[in-house]
GROMACS .gro file of C-alpha atoms in nm:
model
  279
    1ASP     CA    1  -2.231   2.404  -1.854
    2ASP     CA    2  -1.912   2.490  -2.019
    3LEU     CA    3  -1.919   2.873  -1.944
    4ASP     CA    4  -1.995   2.813  -1.605
    5PRO     CA    5  -1.662   2.823  -1.344
    6GLU     CA    6  -1.792   2.471  -1.190
    7GLY     CA    7  -1.846   2.335  -1.549
    8HIS     CA    8  -1.557   2.093  -1.481
    9HIS     CA    9  -1.769   1.913  -1.190
   10ARG     CA   10  -2.070   1.891  -1.433
   11CYS     CA   11  -1.945   1.724  -1.752
   12ARG     CA   12  -1.916   1.346  -1.759
   13PHE     CA   13  -1.540   1.299  -1.725
   14GLY     CA   14  -1.597   1.575  -1.401
   15LEU     CA   15  -1.869   1.339  -1.283
   16TRP     CA   16  -1.673   1.023  -1.343
   17TYR     CA   17  -1.334   1.188  -1.188
   18HIS     CA   18  -1.522   1.296  -0.864
   19GLY     CA   19  -1.731   1.032  -0.800
   20PRO     CA   20  -1.669   0.828  -0.499
   21ALA     CA   21  -1.615   0.493  -0.659
   22GLN     CA   22  -1.228   0.623  -0.753
   23GLN     CA   23  -1.098   0.640  -0.429
   24VAL     CA   24  -0.847   0.372  -0.535
   25LEU     CA   25  -0.742   0.568  -0.836
   26ARG     CA   26  -0.638   0.823  -0.599
   27GLU     CA   27  -0.348   0.625  -0.479
   28GLN     CA   28  -0.183   0.679  -0.865
   29PRO     CA   29   0.044   0.985  -0.857
   30SER     CA   30  -0.086   1.075  -1.183
   31PHE     CA   31  -0.458   1.132  -1.056
   32SER     CA   32  -0.412   1.480  -0.884
   33ALA     CA   33  -0.237   1.605  -1.232
   34ILE     CA   34  -0.534   1.512  -1.417
   35GLU     CA   35  -0.775   1.717  -1.203
   36SER     CA   36  -0.567   2.074  -1.277
   37GLU     CA   37  -0.524   1.992  -1.620
   38HIS     CA   38  -0.923   1.927  -1.684
   39VAL     CA   39  -1.003   2.201  -1.502
   40ARG     CA   40  -0.746   2.438  -1.692
   41LEU     CA   41  -0.929   2.257  -2.038
   42HIS     CA   42  -1.255   2.403  -1.914
   43ARG     CA   43  -1.124   2.756  -1.882
   44LEU     CA   44  -0.972   2.753  -2.192
   45ALA     CA   45  -1.272   2.631  -2.340
   46ALA     CA   46  -1.506   2.897  -2.202
   47ARG     CA   47  -1.265   3.154  -2.343
   48VAL     CA   48  -1.293   3.010  -2.684
   49LEU     CA   49  -1.660   2.966  -2.640
   50GLY     CA   50  -1.710   3.324  -2.494
   51GLU     CA   51  -1.534   3.486  -2.770
   52ALA     CA   52  -1.730   3.253  -3.035
   53ALA     CA   53  -2.103   3.348  -2.872
   54THR     CA   54  -2.021   3.703  -2.906
   55GLY     CA   55  -1.940   3.689  -3.275
   56ASP     CA   56  -1.571   3.760  -3.262
   57GLN     CA   57  -1.325   3.577  -3.447
   58VAL     CA   58  -1.161   3.328  -3.207
   59ARG     CA   59  -0.795   3.383  -3.110
   60VAL     CA   60  -0.558   3.153  -3.253
   61SER     CA   61  -0.339   3.187  -2.946
   62ASP     CA   62  -0.652   3.066  -2.766
   63TYR     CA   63  -0.752   2.811  -3.005
   64ASP     CA   64  -0.362   2.663  -2.973
   65GLN     CA   65  -0.341   2.649  -2.631
   66LEU     CA   66  -0.681   2.477  -2.591
   67ILE     CA   67  -0.553   2.202  -2.828
   68ALA     CA   68  -0.201   2.180  -2.641
   69CYS     CA   69  -0.439   2.147  -2.286
   70SER     CA   70  -0.622   1.877  -2.460
   71THR     CA   71  -0.325   1.694  -2.579
   72GLN     CA   72  -0.158   1.710  -2.222
   73LEU     CA   73  -0.472   1.596  -2.060
   74ARG     CA   74  -0.490   1.285  -2.267
   75LEU     CA   75  -0.116   1.213  -2.174
   76GLU     CA   76  -0.186   1.253  -1.823
   77LEU     CA   77  -0.478   0.995  -1.885
   78GLU     CA   78  -0.227   0.767  -2.073
   79THR     CA   79  -0.007   0.785  -1.797
   80LEU     CA   80  -0.280   0.685  -1.529
   81ARG     CA   81  -0.375   0.404  -1.739
   82HIS     CA   82  -0.011   0.276  -1.763
   83GLU     CA   83  -0.010   0.296  -1.376
   84ILE     CA   84  -0.321   0.122  -1.345
   85GLU     CA   85  -0.171  -0.206  -1.549
   86THR     CA   86   0.128  -0.194  -1.388
   87ALA     CA   87  -0.012  -0.215  -0.994
   88LEU     CA   88  -0.239  -0.476  -1.131
   89ARG     CA   89   0.038  -0.641  -1.262
   90ASP     CA   90   0.269  -0.630  -0.984
   91ARG     CA   91  -0.041  -0.719  -0.734
   92ASP     CA   92  -0.076  -1.026  -0.548
   93ALA     CA   93  -0.420  -1.178  -0.726
   94LEU     CA   94  -0.524  -1.323  -0.398
   95THR     CA   95  -0.486  -1.038  -0.137
   96GLY     CA   96  -0.451  -0.765  -0.359
   97ALA     CA   97  -0.108  -0.647  -0.192
   98PHE     CA   98   0.153  -0.567  -0.368
   99GLY     CA   99   0.404  -0.845  -0.455
  100ARG     CA  100   0.748  -0.938  -0.342
  101VAL     CA  101   0.917  -0.857  -0.649
  102GLU     CA  102   0.815  -0.484  -0.546
  103ILE     CA  103   0.984  -0.510  -0.199
  104LEU     CA  104   1.333  -0.399  -0.273
  105PRO     CA  105   1.262  -0.115  -0.527
  106ALA     CA  106   1.006   0.034  -0.258
  107LEU     CA  107   1.259   0.002   0.062
  108ARG     CA  108   1.542   0.163  -0.133
  109GLU     CA  109   1.351   0.436  -0.245
  110ALA     CA  110   1.270   0.497   0.115
  111GLY     CA  111   1.610   0.408   0.236
  112GLU     CA  112   1.716   0.731   0.004
  113LEU     CA  113   1.477   0.944   0.146
  114VAL     CA  114   1.608   0.840   0.483
  115ARG     CA  115   1.970   0.871   0.385
  116ARG     CA  116   1.881   1.211   0.284
  117GLU     CA  117   1.732   1.314   0.626
  118VAL     CA  118   1.390   1.433   0.415
  119GLN     CA  119   1.172   1.112   0.627
  120GLN     CA  120   1.224   0.863   0.866
  121ALA     CA  121   1.064   0.526   0.763
  122CYS     CA  122   0.999   0.161   0.905
  123VAL     CA  123   0.961  -0.162   0.805
  124ALA     CA  124   0.753  -0.444   0.975
  125PHE     CA  125   0.677  -0.812   0.911
  126MET     CA  126   0.350  -0.983   0.957
  127ASP     CA  127   0.262  -1.332   1.006
  128LEU     CA  128  -0.078  -1.465   1.071
  129ASP     CA  129  -0.025  -1.703   1.394
  130HIS     CA  130  -0.095  -2.064   1.341
  131PHE     CA  131  -0.237  -2.007   0.981
  132LYS     CA  132  -0.137  -2.356   0.909
  133GLU     CA  133  -0.430  -2.541   1.136
  134VAL     CA  134  -0.715  -2.291   0.931
  135ASN     CA  135  -0.598  -2.470   0.614
  136ASP     CA  136  -0.615  -2.800   0.768
  137SER     CA  137  -0.928  -2.764   0.931
  138HIS     CA  138  -1.112  -2.578   0.686
  139GLY     CA  139  -0.956  -2.611   0.368
  140HIS     CA  140  -0.734  -2.363   0.137
  141ARG     CA  141  -1.032  -2.204  -0.018
  142VAL     CA  142  -1.159  -2.051   0.396
  143GLY     CA  143  -0.786  -2.026   0.448
  144ASP     CA  144  -0.754  -1.800   0.103
  145GLN     CA  145  -1.056  -1.591   0.232
  146VAL     CA  146  -0.862  -1.543   0.593
  147LEU     CA  147  -0.558  -1.417   0.431
  148ALA     CA  148  -0.755  -1.151   0.187
  149GLY     CA  149  -0.939  -1.052   0.476
  150ALA     CA  150  -0.632  -0.995   0.703
  151VAL     CA  151  -0.499  -0.772   0.413
  152GLN     CA  152  -0.831  -0.623   0.361
  153TYR     CA  153  -0.827  -0.515   0.732
  154VAL     CA  154  -0.483  -0.385   0.773
  155THR     CA  155  -0.496  -0.193   0.472
  156SER     CA  156  -0.806   0.005   0.528
  157HIS     CA  157  -0.655   0.043   0.912
  158LEU     CA  158  -0.290   0.212   0.764
  159ARG     CA  159  -0.225   0.557   0.668
  160SER     CA  160  -0.296   0.603   0.230
  161TYR     CA  161   0.087   0.608   0.177
  162ASP     CA  162   0.193   0.329   0.349
  163ARG     CA  163   0.242  -0.005   0.185
  164VAL     CA  164   0.153  -0.392   0.224
  165PHE     CA  165   0.339  -0.672   0.049
  166ARG     CA  166   0.280  -1.051   0.021
  167TYR     CA  167   0.610  -1.170   0.110
  168GLY     CA  168   0.518  -1.528   0.089
  169GLY     CA  169   0.261  -1.784   0.248
  170ASP     CA  170   0.062  -1.586   0.529
  171GLU     CA  171   0.368  -1.354   0.552
  172PHE     CA  172   0.315  -1.003   0.501
  173LEU     CA  173   0.571  -0.693   0.453
  174MET     CA  174   0.469  -0.336   0.537
  175LEU     CA  175   0.683  -0.018   0.436
  176LEU     CA  176   0.564   0.270   0.691
  177PRO     CA  177   0.715   0.609   0.542
  178ALA     CA  178   0.711   0.916   0.705
  179ALA     CA  179   0.709   0.730   1.069
  180HIS     CA  180   0.980   0.705   1.337
  181VAL     CA  181   0.990   0.381   1.532
  182GLU     CA  182   0.748   0.492   1.809
  183VAL     CA  183   0.485   0.610   1.574
  184ALA     CA  184   0.503   0.303   1.400
  185ALA     CA  185   0.515   0.086   1.683
  186ARG     CA  186   0.149   0.246   1.794
  187LEU     CA  187   0.032   0.195   1.486
  188ILE     CA  188   0.114  -0.174   1.462
  189GLU     CA  189  -0.029  -0.207   1.784
  190ARG     CA  190  -0.343  -0.086   1.677
  191LEU     CA  191  -0.361  -0.315   1.402
  192ARG     CA  192  -0.285  -0.608   1.614
  193ALA     CA  193  -0.552  -0.547   1.863
  194GLY     CA  194  -0.795  -0.484   1.576
  195LEU     CA  195  -0.717  -0.757   1.363
  196ALA     CA  196  -0.803  -1.012   1.665
  197THR     CA  197  -1.138  -0.900   1.731
  198THR     CA  198  -1.216  -0.894   1.336
  199THR     CA  199  -1.395  -1.160   1.157
  200LEU     CA  200  -1.166  -1.242   0.844
  201ALA     CA  201  -1.384  -1.508   0.672
  202VAL     CA  202  -1.680  -1.760   0.814
  203ASP     CA  203  -1.623  -2.122   0.841
  204GLU     CA  204  -1.870  -2.411   0.654
  205ALA     CA  205  -2.120  -2.353   0.937
  206GLY     CA  206  -2.121  -2.010   0.908
  207ARG     CA  207  -1.906  -1.973   1.197
  208PRO     CA  208  -1.703  -1.622   1.218
  209LEU     CA  209  -1.323  -1.732   1.176
  210ARG     CA  210  -1.059  -1.456   1.372
  211MET     CA  211  -0.675  -1.472   1.381
  212THR     CA  212  -0.417  -1.332   1.564
  213ALA     CA  213  -0.099  -1.188   1.403
  214SER     CA  214   0.280  -1.156   1.521
  215PHE     CA  215   0.472  -0.852   1.423
  216GLY     CA  216   0.844  -0.760   1.380
  217LEU     CA  217   0.939  -0.395   1.335
  218THR     CA  218   1.270  -0.203   1.254
  219PRO     CA  219   1.346   0.132   1.130
  220LEU     CA  220   1.499   0.196   0.842
  221GLU     CA  221   1.840   0.310   0.895
  222PRO     CA  222   2.095   0.512   0.645
  223ASP     CA  223   2.380   0.335   0.670
  224VAL     CA  224   2.202   0.014   0.613
  225SER     CA  225   2.109  -0.140   0.320
  226ALA     CA  226   1.709  -0.244   0.258
  227GLU     CA  227   1.830  -0.627   0.248
  228GLU     CA  228   1.961  -0.597   0.628
  229CYS     CA  229   1.659  -0.402   0.754
  230MET     CA  230   1.439  -0.672   0.593
  231ASP     CA  231   1.643  -0.912   0.792
  232ARG     CA  232   1.606  -0.734   1.098
  233ALA     CA  233   1.216  -0.676   1.090
  234ASP     CA  234   1.242  -1.082   0.995
  235LYS     CA  235   1.434  -1.179   1.329
  236ALA     CA  236   1.231  -0.956   1.507
  237LEU     CA  237   0.923  -1.135   1.397
  238LEU     CA  238   1.062  -1.443   1.472
  239LEU     CA  239   1.115  -1.354   1.816
  240ALA     CA  240   0.735  -1.243   1.876
  241LYS     CA  241   0.660  -1.578   1.757
  242ALA     CA  242   0.875  -1.754   2.001
  243ALA     CA  243   0.787  -1.529   2.280
  244GLY     CA  244   0.429  -1.636   2.226
  245ARG     CA  245   0.278  -1.493   1.935
  246ASN     CA  246   0.016  -1.196   1.882
  247ARG     CA  247   0.238  -0.969   1.983
  248LEU     CA  248   0.488  -0.663   1.822
  249ILE     CA  249   0.866  -0.680   1.857
  250ARG     CA  250   1.107  -0.437   1.795
  251TRP     CA  251   1.466  -0.517   1.659
  252ASP     CA  252   1.697  -0.450   1.945
  253PRO     CA  253   2.092  -0.563   1.870
  254SER     CA  254   2.112  -0.606   2.235
  255VAL     CA  255   1.905  -0.951   2.240
  256THR     CA  256   2.067  -1.124   1.928
  257THR     CA  257   2.236  -1.358   2.116
  258SER     CA  258   1.934  -1.402   2.376
  259ARG     CA  259   1.790  -1.723   2.433
  260LEU     CA  260   1.458  -1.621   2.232
  261GLU     CA  261   1.662  -1.560   1.922
  262SER     CA  262   1.801  -1.911   1.967
  263GLN     CA  263   1.463  -2.080   1.988
  264ALA     CA  264   1.330  -1.877   1.709
  265THR     CA  265   1.657  -1.941   1.467
  266ALA     CA  266   1.585  -2.302   1.539
  267GLN     CA  267   1.239  -2.284   1.441
  268ALA     CA  268   1.333  -2.079   1.158
  269LEU     CA  269   1.579  -2.374   0.987
  270GLU     CA  270   1.293  -2.568   1.082
  271VAL     CA  271   1.070  -2.383   0.864
  272ARG     CA  272   1.299  -2.339   0.570
  273ALA     CA  273   1.396  -2.671   0.604
  274GLY     CA  274   1.045  -2.786   0.515
  275ARG     CA  275   0.966  -2.970   0.841
  276ILE     CA  276   0.728  -2.737   1.012
  277SER     CA  277   0.502  -2.478   0.910
  278ARG     CA  278   0.609  -2.117   0.955
  279GLY     CA  279   0.244  -1.994   1.102
   0.00000   0.00000   0.00000
């Protein structure tokens, strides 16, 4: 197998690397680099083994390349291990979404690409509608299952490079790179419609629990800070909730003085004062 051109698929490491259970690892940047280094290692090993099999002396240069490649592969694996540990540390333990501390660095990185005209990107807030009623009626255990189910649905229906962050409670932020606002709006509308018909958990009697969600969307703009973009998406979310929930509202500066925003702002002030639930 070591002399076979496809030997890198058959060794124990290759079976692990190409196994179906490794999809989560493929999200890590260093994962693809490991494959090319692993293939190169096998080819160098086959060359050394071929020389040894014919009784010829193994060339020092070939052996040195083999050792250097092996060292590089170990470095790539160590990088992957570090990335996994970092991802686990920064993930929300309940839902698996990225933690709040990761939001601003991710938005600033995406914003820099927008400023350099490499790509467009959008930010969206998602808030589950009437989530407090789930906790009040079924308890926090079932509420936690609903949150986890919602994030699982969203992440499984987003693109592989989109990211979901838990902002707090039942509110989540989504970063949608490589998408202008029309593409992002279509993507979120599909999420919104699908989420409303998906069983997120079951209650004590085994009955399915479904929930709708409200969304606020804004594009990242080259001359607007990450904090301001988040604020715009949050205002759009408040408008969506004030307008009746279970809908997507795009941020629009022309409606900042509208009656809906006044109503939403008043509700937000009550939320932040701790008098009512945001859900």
